[in-house]
Amino acid sequence: MDVVKEVEKIAWPKPMKLFTAGPVACFPEVLEAMKIQMFSHRSKEYQEIHKDTTLRLAKFLEAEKSTVLLIPSSGTGFMEASVRNAVPPGGKVLVTVIGEFGNRYREAVERNGRKPIVLEKPLGKPVLPEELDDALKKNPDVEAVTITYNETSTGVLNPLKELAKVAKERGKMVFVDAVSAMGAADIKVDAWGIDLVFSSSQKAFGVPPGLAMAAVSEAVFERAKNIPERGLYFDLLEIKDVLVKQWSTPTTPPMPQIIGLNVVLRIIERMGGKEAWLKMYAERAEKIRRGALNLGLRLFAEPGYYSPTITVIYNPPGIKGPIIYEELRKRGFEIAKGYGKVKDETFRIGHMGYITDEDINLLFKNLEEVLKSLGVKK
Ligand SMILES: *Cc1c(COP(=O)(O)O)cnc(C)c1O
C-alpha cells in the first residue's frame, strides 16, 4: 500500500473540508462501495445494477414517461447531445444566459452548426417567465429553449417550472442544464414538460466525476430519427437502444460511479425520500447564507432566487481576487473562487455533497478570523 500513500501525498497533502462547486466531497458510503473489484459491463450482474440505478433516478426525477440515461461523460456531454439529436443543422435555439454556463450552452449550439438566439440577463438575475414569453413571441421559429436551472457562476436559481410552462405553451422543446441543481432543487420532469434535463455525478449527488445522467422525452427521440448527423458518441437513439435491450451503454460505463449513485439514491430513501433530502439541502443553504450575512457580507444573487447549491458572495471593500479563497485554503477549507466575469469581485461557498453542520460552523469561524486578519470591518 506504499504506492497509495505516495500518490495520496501528491493529491491530498493535508485533509481539506470541501465547499467546492464540484467535484464535491463524497459520502463515505459512496467511496466505500466504489472500491469493489471490476467485472464485465455486459454481465447479468452489471445489468442489474444499471437497471436499479436508472429506475431509482427516474423515480427521484419523477420521470416515468421519459427515459433516464446514464452515460460515461461529464454533464456537458448531454449539452452537446441535446443539440445534435434534437435540433437539425442550421436550426435555431433560444439560449437563455444568466452567466458562464448559459454561455457554454450558446457555444454548444454554435459549435455544432446550429444558430443560437440569445436572451441574456444581467449577472445575478434570473430569467423571468414574461421575458421568455416575449423572446419566443419575437422568435417563433426556434426549435428549442435552453435553461440553466442553477447558474453556478452567480448563485442564481432560475424559476424552471414557470419557464418550462411558457416554452411548452409556445410549443417549444425545453433543454435544461441542471448540472448544479439536480439532486438539490426540485425537478418534476413529466409534470413540468421538460424534454431533456442533465447533470453530472460530481455535484449535488456527491459522487466522483465521470458519470452524466439525463432524462430524455419521447419527443427528443422522435426528432432524432430525422437527424442523421447525430454523431457517434452521443447518439441518443443508440444509447436508448442499448438501454432497452441490455440495461447497459454502447460504450463502457463508469461502473464505480454508477454504484456510487445507487448508494446515494438509497441514502436518500433512508432519509425519508426526495422531500426530506431537498429540505436538508434547503436548510443547509439557508444556514450558509445566514453565516455570510452575519459576518456583514453581501450576497450576489437577487433575493428570491438564491441557489440551494452555491452561495456567491461579494468580496468585502478593498479585497480583489481570490484572497479569501487562498486564506481559507491555508486553514484547510477549500471553497470556490469567483468564476467568469465576476471572478475578481466575488468568492463562492458550495453547499453540495458530504458536508456536516459542524463543518459549516468551523468554516464560518475561520472565515471570521480571515476577514479580521485582512482588516475587514463588519
Ligand atoms: C459544473 C457545471 C457544468 C459542467 O459540468 P461537467 O460535468 O464538468 O461537464 C455545467 N453546467 C453547470 C451549471 C455546472 O455547474
CSV table of C-alpha atoms and ligand atoms in Angstrom, one decimal:
chain,number,residue,atom,x,y,z
A,1,MET,CA,0.0,0.0,0.0
A,2,ASP,CA,3.0,2.3,0.0
A,3,VAL,CA,2.3,3.4,-3.5
A,4,VAL,CA,-1.2,4.5,-2.5
A,5,LYS,CA,0.4,6.7,0.3
A,6,GLU,CA,2.8,8.1,-2.2
A,7,VAL,CA,0.0,9.2,-4.5
A,8,GLU,CA,-2.1,10.5,-1.7
A,9,LYS,CA,0.8,12.8,-0.7
A,10,ILE,CA,0.6,14.5,-4.1
A,11,ALA,CA,-3.2,14.7,-4.5
A,12,TRP,CA,-4.3,15.1,-0.8
A,13,PRO,CA,-1.3,16.5,1.1
A,14,LYS,CA,-3.5,17.6,4.0
A,15,PRO,CA,-7.1,16.9,4.9
A,16,MET,CA,-9.4,19.6,3.4
A,17,LYS,CA,-13.0,20.4,4.1
A,18,LEU,CA,-14.7,20.9,0.7
A,19,PHE,CA,-17.2,23.7,0.0
A,20,THR,CA,-16.5,23.5,-3.8
A,21,ALA,CA,-18.5,23.9,-6.9
A,22,GLY,CA,-17.7,20.3,-8.0
A,23,PRO,CA,-16.2,17.8,-7.7
A,24,VAL,CA,-17.5,17.9,-4.1
A,25,ALA,CA,-16.9,15.8,-1.0
A,26,CYS,CA,-18.4,12.4,-1.5
A,27,PHE,CA,-20.4,10.4,1.0
A,28,PRO,CA,-18.2,7.9,2.9
A,29,GLU,CA,-20.6,5.1,2.0
A,30,VAL,CA,-20.2,6.0,-1.7
A,31,LEU,CA,-16.4,5.9,-1.6
A,32,GLU,CA,-16.6,2.6,0.3
A,33,ALA,CA,-18.9,1.0,-2.2
A,34,MET,CA,-16.8,2.2,-5.2
A,35,LYS,CA,-13.8,0.2,-4.1
A,36,ILE,CA,-15.1,-3.1,-5.3
A,37,GLN,CA,-13.2,-5.1,-8.0
A,38,MET,CA,-14.4,-4.6,-11.6
A,39,PHE,CA,-16.4,-7.1,-13.6
A,40,SER,CA,-17.9,-7.3,-17.1
A,41,HIS,CA,-20.2,-4.5,-18.0
A,42,ARG,CA,-22.0,-7.0,-20.3
A,43,SER,CA,-22.7,-9.3,-17.4
A,44,LYS,CA,-26.1,-10.0,-15.8
A,45,GLU,CA,-24.9,-8.5,-12.6
A,46,TYR,CA,-24.0,-5.3,-14.2
A,47,GLN,CA,-27.3,-5.1,-16.0
A,48,GLU,CA,-29.0,-5.5,-12.6
A,49,ILE,CA,-27.1,-2.5,-11.0
A,50,HIS,CA,-27.6,-0.3,-14.1
A,51,LYS,CA,-31.3,-1.0,-14.2
A,52,ASP,CA,-31.8,-0.5,-10.5
A,53,THR,CA,-29.9,2.8,-10.6
A,54,THR,CA,-31.8,4.0,-13.6
A,55,LEU,CA,-35.2,3.2,-12.1
A,56,ARG,CA,-34.3,4.8,-8.8
A,57,LEU,CA,-33.2,8.0,-10.5
A,58,ALA,CA,-36.3,8.1,-12.7
A,59,LYS,CA,-38.4,7.9,-9.5
A,60,PHE,CA,-36.4,10.7,-7.9
A,61,LEU,CA,-36.8,12.9,-11.0
A,62,GLU,CA,-40.5,12.0,-11.4
A,63,ALA,CA,-39.6,11.0,-14.9
A,64,GLU,CA,-41.7,7.9,-15.5
A,65,LYS,CA,-42.7,9.0,-19.1
A,66,SER,CA,-39.2,9.9,-20.0
A,67,THR,CA,-36.1,7.7,-20.4
A,68,VAL,CA,-33.3,8.1,-17.9
A,69,LEU,CA,-29.9,7.7,-19.4
A,70,LEU,CA,-26.6,7.1,-17.5
A,71,ILE,CA,-23.6,7.5,-19.7
A,72,PRO,CA,-19.8,7.8,-19.4
A,73,SER,CA,-19.2,11.5,-19.8
A,74,SER,CA,-19.3,14.7,-17.8
A,75,GLY,CA,-22.5,16.7,-17.8
A,76,THR,CA,-21.5,18.8,-20.7
A,77,GLY,CA,-21.8,15.7,-23.0
A,78,PHE,CA,-25.6,15.9,-22.7
A,79,MET,CA,-25.5,19.6,-23.6
A,80,GLU,CA,-23.9,18.6,-26.9
A,81,ALA,CA,-26.2,15.6,-27.2
A,82,SER,CA,-29.4,17.8,-26.9
A,83,VAL,CA,-28.3,20.0,-29.7
A,84,ARG,CA,-27.1,17.2,-32.0
A,85,ASN,CA,-30.1,14.9,-31.6
A,86,ALA,CA,-33.0,17.3,-31.3
A,87,VAL,CA,-32.1,20.3,-33.5
A,88,PRO,CA,-31.4,19.9,-37.2
A,89,PRO,CA,-28.2,21.5,-38.5
A,90,GLY,CA,-28.8,25.2,-39.1
A,91,GLY,CA,-31.8,25.1,-36.7
A,92,LYS,CA,-32.4,27.9,-34.3
A,93,VAL,CA,-32.3,27.6,-30.5
A,94,LEU,CA,-33.3,30.2,-27.9
A,95,VAL,CA,-30.5,30.2,-25.4
A,96,THR,CA,-31.1,31.9,-22.1
A,97,VAL,CA,-28.0,33.2,-20.5
A,98,ILE,CA,-27.6,34.4,-16.9
A,99,GLY,CA,-23.9,33.6,-16.5
A,100,GLU,CA,-21.0,31.4,-17.7
A,101,PHE,CA,-22.9,28.2,-18.0
A,102,GLY,CA,-25.6,29.8,-20.2
A,103,ASN,CA,-22.7,31.0,-22.4
A,104,ARG,CA,-21.4,27.4,-22.6
A,105,TYR,CA,-24.8,26.3,-24.0
A,106,ARG,CA,-24.6,29.1,-26.5
A,107,GLU,CA,-21.3,27.7,-27.6
A,108,ALA,CA,-22.5,24.1,-27.8
A,109,VAL,CA,-25.3,25.3,-30.2
A,110,GLU,CA,-22.9,27.4,-32.3
A,111,ARG,CA,-20.0,24.9,-32.5
A,112,ASN,CA,-22.4,22.2,-33.7
A,113,GLY,CA,-23.6,24.4,-36.6
A,114,ARG,CA,-26.9,25.4,-35.1
A,115,LYS,CA,-27.9,29.0,-34.6
A,116,PRO,CA,-28.3,30.5,-31.1
A,117,ILE,CA,-30.7,33.3,-30.4
A,118,VAL,CA,-29.6,34.7,-27.0
A,119,LEU,CA,-31.8,36.1,-24.2
A,120,GLU,CA,-29.3,37.4,-21.7
A,121,LYS,CA,-29.9,38.9,-18.3
A,122,PRO,CA,-27.5,41.0,-16.1
A,123,LEU,CA,-25.4,38.8,-13.8
A,124,GLY,CA,-27.1,38.0,-10.5
A,125,LYS,CA,-30.6,38.0,-12.1
A,126,PRO,CA,-32.8,35.1,-13.2
A,127,VAL,CA,-34.8,34.9,-16.5
A,128,LEU,CA,-38.4,35.7,-15.8
A,129,PRO,CA,-41.3,33.9,-17.5
A,130,GLU,CA,-42.7,37.0,-19.2
A,131,GLU,CA,-39.2,37.8,-20.6
A,132,LEU,CA,-39.0,34.3,-22.1
A,133,ASP,CA,-42.5,34.6,-23.5
A,134,ASP,CA,-41.6,37.9,-25.1
A,135,ALA,CA,-38.5,36.4,-26.7
A,136,LEU,CA,-40.4,33.4,-28.0
A,137,LYS,CA,-43.1,35.8,-29.5
A,138,LYS,CA,-40.3,37.6,-31.4
A,139,ASN,CA,-38.6,34.4,-32.5
A,140,PRO,CA,-41.4,31.9,-33.3
A,141,ASP,CA,-39.1,29.8,-35.5
A,142,VAL,CA,-36.8,28.5,-32.7
A,143,GLU,CA,-36.7,24.7,-32.3
A,144,ALA,CA,-36.0,24.7,-28.6
A,145,VAL,CA,-35.2,26.7,-25.5
A,146,THR,CA,-32.2,26.1,-23.2
A,147,ILE,CA,-32.3,27.0,-19.5
A,148,THR,CA,-29.6,26.9,-16.9
A,149,TYR,CA,-31.5,25.8,-13.8
A,150,ASN,CA,-28.8,26.8,-11.4
A,151,GLU,CA,-26.2,29.2,-12.6
A,152,THR,CA,-23.1,28.1,-10.7
A,153,SER,CA,-21.1,31.3,-11.5
A,154,THR,CA,-23.7,33.7,-9.9
A,155,GLY,CA,-25.6,31.5,-7.4
A,156,VAL,CA,-28.9,32.1,-9.1
A,157,LEU,CA,-31.7,29.5,-9.4
A,158,ASN,CA,-33.9,30.1,-12.4
A,159,PRO,CA,-37.7,29.6,-11.9
A,160,LEU,CA,-37.6,26.4,-14.0
A,161,LYS,CA,-41.2,25.2,-13.6
A,162,GLU,CA,-42.6,28.6,-14.8
A,163,LEU,CA,-40.1,28.9,-17.6
A,164,ALA,CA,-40.8,25.4,-18.9
A,165,LYS,CA,-44.5,26.2,-18.8
A,166,VAL,CA,-44.0,29.2,-21.0
A,167,ALA,CA,-41.9,27.3,-23.5
A,168,LYS,CA,-44.4,24.4,-23.7
A,169,GLU,CA,-47.3,26.8,-24.2
A,170,ARG,CA,-45.5,28.1,-27.3
A,171,GLY,CA,-44.8,24.5,-28.4
A,172,LYS,CA,-41.0,24.6,-27.9
A,173,MET,CA,-38.7,21.8,-26.6
A,174,VAL,CA,-37.1,22.5,-23.3
A,175,PHE,CA,-33.5,21.6,-22.6
A,176,VAL,CA,-32.2,22.1,-19.1
A,177,ASP,CA,-28.7,22.3,-17.7
A,178,ALA,CA,-29.3,21.1,-14.2
A,179,VAL,CA,-25.7,20.1,-13.5
A,180,SER,CA,-25.5,22.0,-10.2
A,181,ALA,CA,-29.3,21.7,-9.4
A,182,MET,CA,-30.3,18.0,-9.9
A,183,GLY,CA,-30.3,16.4,-6.5
A,184,ALA,CA,-30.8,19.6,-4.6
A,185,ALA,CA,-33.5,21.6,-6.4
A,186,ASP,CA,-36.8,20.0,-7.3
A,187,ILE,CA,-37.3,18.7,-10.8
A,188,LYS,CA,-40.5,17.1,-11.9
A,189,VAL,CA,-39.7,16.0,-15.4
A,190,ASP,CA,-43.0,14.8,-16.6
A,191,ALA,CA,-45.3,17.3,-14.9
A,192,TRP,CA,-43.1,20.3,-15.9
A,193,GLY,CA,-42.8,19.1,-19.5
A,194,ILE,CA,-39.0,19.0,-19.7
A,195,ASP,CA,-37.6,17.3,-22.8
A,196,LEU,CA,-34.0,16.9,-21.8
A,197,VAL,CA,-32.5,17.6,-18.4
A,198,PHE,CA,-29.0,16.6,-17.5
A,199,SER,CA,-26.5,16.6,-14.6
A,200,SER,CA,-23.1,15.1,-13.5
A,201,SER,CA,-22.2,12.8,-10.7
A,202,GLN,CA,-19.8,15.2,-9.1
A,203,LYS,CA,-22.3,17.8,-8.0
A,204,ALA,CA,-25.3,17.6,-5.7
A,205,PHE,CA,-25.4,13.8,-5.6
A,206,GLY,CA,-21.9,13.8,-4.1
A,207,VAL,CA,-20.3,11.1,-6.3
A,208,PRO,CA,-16.9,11.2,-8.0
A,209,PRO,CA,-16.9,12.7,-11.6
A,210,GLY,CA,-17.2,10.6,-14.8
A,211,LEU,CA,-20.9,9.9,-14.9
A,212,ALA,CA,-23.5,12.0,-16.7
A,213,MET,CA,-27.2,11.4,-16.3
A,214,ALA,CA,-30.3,12.8,-18.1
A,215,ALA,CA,-34.0,12.3,-18.5
A,216,VAL,CA,-35.0,12.4,-22.2
A,217,SER,CA,-38.5,12.7,-23.6
A,218,GLU,CA,-40.0,10.6,-26.4
A,219,ALA,CA,-40.3,13.8,-28.5
A,220,VAL,CA,-36.5,14.1,-28.5
A,221,PHE,CA,-36.1,10.5,-29.7
A,222,GLU,CA,-38.7,11.2,-32.4
A,223,ARG,CA,-36.8,14.2,-33.6
A,224,ALA,CA,-33.5,12.4,-33.6
A,225,LYS,CA,-34.9,9.9,-36.1
A,226,ASN,CA,-35.0,12.7,-38.7
A,227,ILE,CA,-31.5,14.0,-37.9
A,228,PRO,CA,-28.8,11.7,-39.4
A,229,GLU,CA,-25.9,13.9,-38.3
A,230,ARG,CA,-26.1,12.8,-34.6
A,231,GLY,CA,-22.5,11.7,-34.4
A,232,LEU,CA,-21.3,8.5,-32.8
A,233,TYR,CA,-20.6,9.0,-29.1
A,234,PHE,CA,-23.7,11.0,-28.2
A,235,ASP,CA,-26.2,9.3,-30.4
A,236,LEU,CA,-29.2,9.2,-28.1
A,237,LEU,CA,-31.1,6.6,-30.2
A,238,GLU,CA,-28.3,4.2,-29.9
A,239,ILE,CA,-27.8,4.9,-26.2
A,240,LYS,CA,-31.5,4.3,-25.7
A,241,ASP,CA,-31.5,1.1,-27.8
A,242,VAL,CA,-28.7,-0.5,-25.7
A,243,LEU,CA,-30.5,0.5,-22.5
A,244,VAL,CA,-33.8,-1.0,-23.6
A,245,LYS,CA,-32.2,-4.2,-24.9
A,246,GLN,CA,-29.4,-4.8,-22.4
A,247,TRP,CA,-29.7,-2.3,-19.5
A,248,SER,CA,-26.3,-1.0,-20.4
A,249,THR,CA,-24.5,1.5,-22.5
A,250,PRO,CA,-23.0,1.3,-26.0
A,251,THR,CA,-19.5,2.3,-24.7
A,252,THR,CA,-18.0,1.2,-21.3
A,253,PRO,CA,-19.9,2.8,-18.4
A,254,PRO,CA,-18.2,4.3,-15.3
A,255,MET,CA,-19.2,1.3,-13.2
A,256,PRO,CA,-17.9,2.6,-9.8
A,257,GLN,CA,-19.8,5.9,-10.3
A,258,ILE,CA,-23.0,4.1,-11.1
A,259,ILE,CA,-22.6,2.0,-8.0
A,260,GLY,CA,-21.9,5.3,-6.1
A,261,LEU,CA,-25.0,6.9,-7.4
A,262,ASN,CA,-27.0,3.8,-6.5
A,263,VAL,CA,-25.7,4.2,-2.9
A,264,VAL,CA,-26.7,7.9,-2.7
A,265,LEU,CA,-30.2,7.2,-4.0
A,266,ARG,CA,-30.6,4.6,-1.3
A,267,ILE,CA,-29.3,7.1,1.3
A,268,ILE,CA,-32.0,9.5,0.1
A,269,GLU,CA,-34.6,6.8,0.5
A,270,ARG,CA,-33.4,6.0,4.1
A,271,MET,CA,-33.6,9.7,4.9
A,272,GLY,CA,-37.3,9.7,4.1
A,273,GLY,CA,-37.2,10.2,0.3
A,274,LYS,CA,-36.9,13.2,-2.0
A,275,GLU,CA,-38.8,15.7,0.1
A,276,ALA,CA,-36.7,15.2,3.2
A,277,TRP,CA,-33.5,15.2,1.1
A,278,LEU,CA,-34.4,18.5,-0.7
A,279,LYS,CA,-35.3,20.0,2.7
A,280,MET,CA,-31.9,19.1,4.0
A,281,TYR,CA,-30.3,21.0,1.1
A,282,ALA,CA,-32.6,24.0,1.6
A,283,GLU,CA,-31.7,24.2,5.3
A,284,ARG,CA,-28.0,23.9,4.6
A,285,ALA,CA,-28.2,26.7,2.0
A,286,GLU,CA,-30.1,28.9,4.5
A,287,LYS,CA,-27.5,28.3,7.2
A,288,ILE,CA,-24.7,29.2,4.8
A,289,ARG,CA,-26.4,32.4,3.6
A,290,ARG,CA,-27.1,33.4,7.2
A,291,GLY,CA,-23.5,32.7,8.1
A,292,ALA,CA,-22.3,35.1,5.4
A,293,LEU,CA,-24.8,37.8,6.3
A,294,ASN,CA,-23.9,37.6,10.0
A,295,LEU,CA,-20.3,38.5,9.0
A,296,GLY,CA,-21.6,41.6,7.2
A,297,LEU,CA,-21.1,40.2,3.8
A,298,ARG,CA,-23.3,40.8,0.8
A,299,LEU,CA,-24.8,38.1,-1.4
A,300,PHE,CA,-24.5,38.4,-5.2
A,301,ALA,CA,-27.8,36.8,-6.3
A,302,GLU,CA,-31.1,38.6,-6.4
A,303,PRO,CA,-33.2,37.8,-3.3
A,304,GLY,CA,-35.9,35.2,-4.0
A,305,TYR,CA,-33.7,33.3,-6.5
A,306,TYR,CA,-30.9,32.1,-4.2
A,307,SER,CA,-29.3,28.8,-5.2
A,308,PRO,CA,-29.7,25.8,-3.0
A,309,THR,CA,-26.2,24.5,-4.0
A,310,ILE,CA,-23.9,27.5,-4.1
A,311,THR,CA,-23.7,30.9,-2.4
A,312,VAL,CA,-21.9,33.7,-4.3
A,313,ILE,CA,-20.7,36.5,-2.1
A,314,TYR,CA,-19.2,39.9,-2.9
A,315,ASN,CA,-15.6,40.4,-1.7
A,316,PRO,CA,-15.6,43.0,1.1
A,317,PRO,CA,-14.5,46.5,0.1
A,318,GLY,CA,-10.7,46.6,-0.6
A,319,ILE,CA,-10.4,43.0,-1.4
A,320,LYS,CA,-9.9,41.9,-5.0
A,321,GLY,CA,-9.4,38.4,-6.5
A,322,PRO,CA,-9.2,35.0,-4.7
A,323,ILE,CA,-7.6,36.3,-1.4
A,324,ILE,CA,-10.3,34.8,0.8
A,325,TYR,CA,-10.1,31.5,-1.1
A,326,GLU,CA,-6.3,31.4,-0.6
A,327,GLU,CA,-6.5,32.3,3.1
A,328,LEU,CA,-9.2,29.7,3.9
A,329,ARG,CA,-7.2,27.1,1.9
A,330,LYS,CA,-4.2,27.6,4.3
A,331,ARG,CA,-6.6,26.8,7.1
A,332,GLY,CA,-7.8,23.5,5.5
A,333,PHE,CA,-11.0,24.7,3.8
A,334,GLU,CA,-11.4,24.6,0.0
A,335,ILE,CA,-14.2,26.9,-1.1
A,336,ALA,CA,-14.6,28.1,-4.7
A,337,LYS,CA,-13.0,31.2,-6.3
A,338,GLY,CA,-15.2,33.7,-8.2
A,339,TYR,CA,-15.9,32.5,-11.7
A,340,GLY,CA,-16.2,34.2,-15.1
A,341,LYS,CA,-16.7,38.0,-15.3
A,342,VAL,CA,-17.1,38.4,-11.6
A,343,LYS,CA,-14.1,36.4,-10.6
A,344,ASP,CA,-12.3,39.4,-9.0
A,345,GLU,CA,-15.4,40.7,-7.1
A,346,THR,CA,-16.7,37.5,-5.6
A,347,PHE,CA,-16.0,34.2,-3.9
A,348,ARG,CA,-18.2,31.2,-3.7
A,349,ILE,CA,-19.2,28.7,-1.0
A,350,GLY,CA,-20.5,25.4,-2.4
A,351,HIS,CA,-23.1,23.5,-0.4
A,352,MET,CA,-23.0,20.2,-2.3
A,353,GLY,CA,-22.1,16.7,-1.2
A,354,TYR,CA,-20.9,15.5,2.1
A,355,ILE,CA,-21.0,18.5,4.5
A,356,THR,CA,-21.9,18.4,8.1
A,357,ASP,CA,-23.3,21.2,10.3
A,358,GLU,CA,-20.1,21.1,12.3
A,359,ASP,CA,-18.1,21.7,9.1
A,360,ILE,CA,-20.2,24.8,8.3
A,361,ASN,CA,-19.7,26.2,11.8
A,362,LEU,CA,-16.0,25.7,11.5
A,363,LEU,CA,-15.9,27.3,8.1
A,364,PHE,CA,-17.6,30.5,9.3
A,365,LYS,CA,-15.4,30.7,12.4
A,366,ASN,CA,-12.4,30.5,10.2
A,367,LEU,CA,-13.9,33.0,7.7
A,368,GLU,CA,-14.5,35.4,10.5
A,369,GLU,CA,-10.8,35.2,11.6
A,370,VAL,CA,-9.7,35.6,8.0
A,371,LEU,CA,-11.7,38.7,7.5
A,372,LYS,CA,-10.4,40.1,10.7
A,373,SER,CA,-6.8,39.4,9.7
A,374,LEU,CA,-7.4,41.2,6.4
A,375,GLY,CA,-8.6,44.3,8.3
A,376,VAL,CA,-12.2,43.9,7.1
A,377,LYS,CA,-14.7,45.9,9.3
A,378,LYS,CA,-18.1,44.3,9.9
B,1,LIG,C1,-20.3,22.1,-13.3
B,1,LIG,C2,-21.3,22.6,-14.3
B,1,LIG,C3,-21.2,22.3,-15.6
B,1,LIG,C4,-20.1,21.4,-16.2
B,1,LIG,O1,-20.3,20.1,-15.8
B,1,LIG,P1,-19.3,19.0,-16.3
B,1,LIG,O2,-19.7,17.8,-15.6
B,1,LIG,O3,-17.9,19.4,-15.9
B,1,LIG,O4,-19.4,18.9,-17.8
B,1,LIG,C5,-22.2,22.7,-16.5
B,1,LIG,N1,-23.2,23.5,-16.0
B,1,LIG,C6,-23.3,23.9,-14.8
B,1,LIG,C7,-24.4,24.7,-14.3
B,1,LIG,C8,-22.3,23.5,-13.8
B,1,LIG,O5,-22.4,23.9,-12.6
